[in-house]
Structure formats: C-alpha cells, structure tokens
Amino acid sequence: MSELVQLTKDNDIAIITINNPPVNALSPGVPEGISDAIEQIDKDPNVRAAILIGGGRTFVAGADIKEFGKITSGQTRRGVAFLPLLLRIEDCSKPVIMAIHGTAFGGGLELAMAGHYRVGSPTAQVGQPEVKLGIIPGAAGTQRLPRLAGVLKAVEMCAVGNPIKADEALKLGIIDRIIEGDLLTGAMAFAREVAGKPAPKTRERNEKLGTPERNAGIFAAARELADKKQRGMMAPVAAIDAVEAATHLSFEEGCQAEQKLFTDCLFSDQSKSMIHVFFGEREVSKIPDIPKDTPLIAVNSVGVVGAGTMGGGIAMSFANAGIPVALKDADQAALDRGLATIRKNYANSVKRGRFTQQFADERMALIKPTLTYDDFQSVDMVIEAVFEGMELKKQVFGELDRVCKAGAILASNTSTLNVDEIASATSRPESVIGTHFFSPANVMRLLEVVRGRASGKNVIATCMGLSKKLGKVGVLVGNCRGFVGNRMFGPYRREAQFLVEEGASVEAVDKALYDFGMAMGPLATGDLAGLDVGWRIRKEYRHLEKPGERQPLAEDRLCEMGRYGQKTGAGWYKYDENRRPILDAEVADMVRKWASEAGVEQRQVSPEEIADRCIYALVNEGARILEEGYALRSVDIDIIYLNGYGFPVHRGGPMWYADTVGLPKVLERIREFQKHHGELWAPAPLLVQLVEQGKTFADFDKKHLAAS
Ligand code: T1G
C-alpha cells in the first residue's frame, strides 16, 4: 500500500485514511493506495463496511493541481486512472462511507460521491471549483452531482464553482448526515447502521435528473448567466454542456462527453492561465528576505484618518474583520457625511442579502467617529486616507508621530506619493509603510503594501498578514511613483487617449478592451474613478514631464470644463441619472479639434491595434518595474492587475498574457509602435534581454526564486 494511504480496522469496519498534507490532494500514490485498500476490503470476509476519511485538516481538496502542467506537457505517468477507481469504489461489495471534514473539493467531492454514503462534520464544505482553474470536473462530477443534488444546483456548482456548506449539502442530498462531535466515531456508528444492507450507487440514481422541459429552462438561464458573469471563459460553458449531457445520455456516455470537454479545457491557454493565478495568489505572500516566522505586531484596533470615500471603505474593511476602528475627520460635517455613507453601504448589503441586519449593526458599532487625534493614543495601527497632497500627508504624519504609541504601524493610503518622504515627517520611519487600498475599499480585493526604505520587516509581515484577515490579497511593491498598479495604468490610459486623438472613437477604444476581457474600457474607467484625480496628480508632478514628450490632450481640458466623469454627470461620456453612459458627440468633436490643432494625423484604427497598444503599454512598463525591482516577480504584477484593475483572469494577468502571446512577438509589435510613435515606446531592456535569451517572464520568476 502507498505510504499516503493507510488501511486499518476497528472490528468489522475498515478505515481508509488519506495522509497527503497539506490538503490531501490526489497526488500520484493516493489513487493507487485507495485502489489497493478497496481490493483488500472486498476480499476480507470480516469487514462489513468501510470508511474513507482524510487525515489532518481536511478531506480531499481535489486533484493535485501541480500535476496538471505535467499532464498537458506529457511528462507524467498517469498512475491509476481516477474515473475507473471511482467505479471500483461504487462497485465494492461492502458499503463505503465517506467521512468529510474541511473541504471536499473537485476530485475530492467526486471521490465522495462514488461512496455509497457521505457523512460530514458541521463545518465541512463541498464544491466543484474546477471552473476557477479554467477546467471542469474530470471524474464524473458533472454526472454524479445532478444525480445527488438535482440538475439546478449541479449546474450552478459546476459552472460557478462556489462551495456549499454542510447544512445545505445535507438538504440537497449530497451528504446523508451531519456528525456533531468526533467525525470518525460518528462515521463508525453510521457504518454499523448500514453494514450488510444493500447500498445505493450514485450512478444508478436517476430520479433527480428532471424533465426535458424544466431542464431546458435551467440550462438556458445558466448559459445566459455565464455569458454575463464569466465573459469569454470556456470552462463554465463546458461545465453546463457536461451537466446537460447527464440529463439525456447514459452515465457511461455522459462520462465520455465530460472527458472530452474536460480535456479541451485542460489543454487550453485559459486553464494554464488560471492555474498560474491560483498558485500566484499564494506565491505573492512569500517575501524572499522576510522569513515566515518574522514576529508580527498584534493589530487589535486601528485608527483611520479621513472619512471620505477611501477612509470610509477602509474603516468598513476593518470592521468587517471584527477590528474596532476610530474614524477621524477634521470637521463634524465631513464625519457625518462619511458615517452616513457607511450606514447606507451596510443597509444596501443587508438589502441584497449579503449581511444580516445583526452583522451590519455589530460592524457599524465597531466604527467610532472622532474629531481628535487623542483617540489614536492606544491604537495598534493608523491608516491615513486624506486628500492626495504631500504637504497635508506630512502634517498628518507629524501629528501621528506625536500621539501614537511606540510600535504602532503608521500607514498611508497614498496611491502615488513617495512613502519615504511621508515617513520623513516622523521620528520613526521604521513604523511607516504604504497600504494602498482600491476603491471601493470594502469590496476590492487588492492591497498594495508599499515598502519604504526604512519599513521594518515586522511591519511589512504584519501588513501582508493583515491583508488576508481583511479578505484581501496583499502584494508587496516598491516605492516608485504610482507604485506598480498605477504606474502601469498611466501608459495604458495614455495610449487609450492617444488612440482617440488619432481617430478611434471613444466607444471603439472601450469596446476593444472590453472585448479583450477587461471589466471596463479605459475611458469609462477614468470616468468612474474621476478624471480630476489624475488631473490633480499631474499638476503635482508637472515639473517631472520631459519637454517635448507627447501628452494626452483631452483629460486636463475636460476637467477644466468641470467634466470629472460620472460624479459630475459628464466626462468622456455623458451620464443619465442612473449613471448610465451616453455617447457624447461634443467630446468627439472637441478631441478632433484639439488633435488637429496639435497636428495629430487622423487615420483608421483597428480594434486589434487598440488592444495591442493598451495591453503592451502595460507589459512594457511592467517589465521596467520588474527590472527595477519595484515588483518582486512578474506574477506579483499579474495578481495586482487581476484584483485591482479588472484584467481578465482567464488571461492570467498582463505579464503572463505576454508570455502566452510570445515575447518575441510582443517585442516586435512594441518596436513597430516605437517607430511610429516615438520613444515613449522604447522597449524595456528586460523585455529585450528575455527575448534575446529565449526566456519568458515566468522564467524570470523562477530564476529570481532560485537566487533568493
Ligand atoms: N493541488 C495541489 N496543491 C494544492 C491544492 C491542490 N488541489 N490545493 C491546495 N494546494 C496547496 C496550496 O498551493 C498551498 O501550498 C497549500 O496547499 C495550502 O493551500 C479530477 C480536475 C483546499 C480550500 O480547486 O481551494 O480536482 O502555498 O494556502 O486557505 O475533477 O487550497 O502552502 O505551498 O490555499 O486553507 C480542484 C483548490 C482541483 C481546490 C485550502 N480543487 N484549493 O485553503 O490553504 S481540480 C481545487 C483550495 C480537480 C477533478 C479535478 C484551497 C483549500 P503552499 P491554501 P487554505
């Protein structure tokens, strides 16, 4: 038997235990071990029932995702085929009871469904999250789940990928009993109840497969939803097709249909990209020079300076994580406005069923408004979220230095300013760091943690850990202008504007990037964020502009006209009272006029050029950032773009996307743009170097890791 699977006995009950930490993935050796155990159980006349359970923190979290790359590149031995093993379990002559704690995900749930019964601890979760990796269940999950849970729920679970909790799984019939107390003890009692009785095989249970009329509506609605919410992704559609196959084909034929769809997805760029994202999200928390055991600062209370949009959202993030917040603003009216907005946001969450009234009330009670810094004397951390201006920030940090206790973390939510200069206003730069939240801060997952020259390792490690506590993904970035995300966003939006000046329409630019998969086009994003934000920053940095360098013509002028975007009812677009965009011919005429005055030649611009210009502007700037060391790895940049800027997850992030296109091709296109549009398009030296060496950004990351 494999060392990953143990077989023991308690009188007439056999116990199969999987021990493959951390999450009991079905790595090579696990299916073999289960197969051997089932053979022995079948043969042993003294065994009347068997229990399969996970050792450690969980049941089985699915197939081993690390193996997928080997499968698609043909490097792996496939071991015991998983699908036939599941049939073998189902055909075992003794009832097999699956005892679930933690997560039975993907292949884990498929394994569980091949058992004759399932019992679970109250905190167990089950799910088919494969779509989140760009694939679909590959071992009859799409065939057995509708047989247990019904078609409607099976489609949802397979196409959306969200897990469900034990109580819902019980109601649906996915599990048969919830075990309070010790799981194995409860499972043993259950096993003795069912031993010797005829055991149900999931694959033979057809009573929940519905009628063609009802199913047609379910599948149509699921496809419509996938089209809207998972735009451009192939796996959700494949998952729906596979579940549909279960409703009109035999189990065996359904499995064959599933296999074909599974393989198509597995070998696609989309699944490779999404698996890159899965590991990337975990990778970004690893900082080479900050050991895992770095002592953390306990953050049990925080202060937030500024009750505006950002400050309010940040206060909500902490309150939602159960951390009390003192929220300060300079004047009562601003504080009242900020609190009213927070209250309204909570009320909306209750209305939409996201929070219960009680949860919202409790969170609201954690936010204590204040007009004075005195309330910050005892807090463990302060996040400053005042207006984006250096003088004001320095003044605030001077105050914080005066009132806050020694060791308190002093964080700035600046999105562009120099963290070291902010730190210079204090006597303790080692306690100062940037925490760049994204708007709306209580919703957006990204947190850029900005490392200043003097930021202490414990301060950095605490902020990275805190991001998880807040339900966010923290990415450590260096202290350059705009940090990583906004620094790259500059050239991206610059190109979008240049394209309009050169003859593309506003809607054509936005549509090309929306069709690429971005959540919104770049011009519409500007209107949403407020064009005045960039305008104000540009004024602050005007002295750094290189003389003669081409600058976008429109946004400063739109701002001078009071067209700040959605909030003023007009920007690149006009907006109705529901903030729906309306094309504005006036803007098109004005841009044409400004462009002709500036001598910008008008021409036809293709959607392909629009996407390439904007996306490769991201890639080129990303390569510079990487080379300069302001991002640790290319995958860090990807995670930033996926979580903060609406980059499509199935393309893996800008740097990964460039790898999939092929860096030589990307470089060639960038050189073309350089020829036509000048030195703003000078290729990043790192990009040139990687192409010369025949390497990718992923190779760069590997080398970087090996060196650290
Ligand atoms: N394979 C390999 N490694 C995995 C893994 C997996 N399935 N799941 C987790 N890990 C690693 C992870 O990279 C991390 O490593 C460590 O375990 C702890 O994870 C045939 C085709 C289970 C809810 O999609 O959702 O089955 O960074 O930090 O927050 O149809 O991991 O420490 O080195 O996330 O407690 C379907 C994916 C596979 C589940 C635990 N299954 N995993 O969360 O810890 S496809 C999934 C998760 C499949 C079949 C198909 C979560 C978790 P390191 P963690 P966590």
Coordinates of C-alpha atoms in Angstrom, one line a residue, residues 21 71 128 269 274 299 357 374 464 495 590 596 614 639 668 704:
P21 CA -0.6 17.0 3.7
I71 CA -0.1 16.1 -17.9
Q128 CA -16.7 21.6 -7.7
D269 CA -4.4 28.6 -22.5
M274 CA -6.0 30.3 -14.3
V299 CA -3.4 44.7 15.4
Q357 CA -29.1 43.1 10.0
D374 CA -6.5 61.8 21.1
M464 CA 0.8 41.2 4.5
E495 CA -2.4 55.0 -25.1
M590 CA -13.6 68.6 -29.3
S596 CA -5.9 68.8 -35.5
C614 CA -3.0 49.5 -24.5
I639 CA -2.1 39.4 -9.3
E668 CA 8.3 43.2 -32.4
H704 CA 14.6 35.1 -9.1

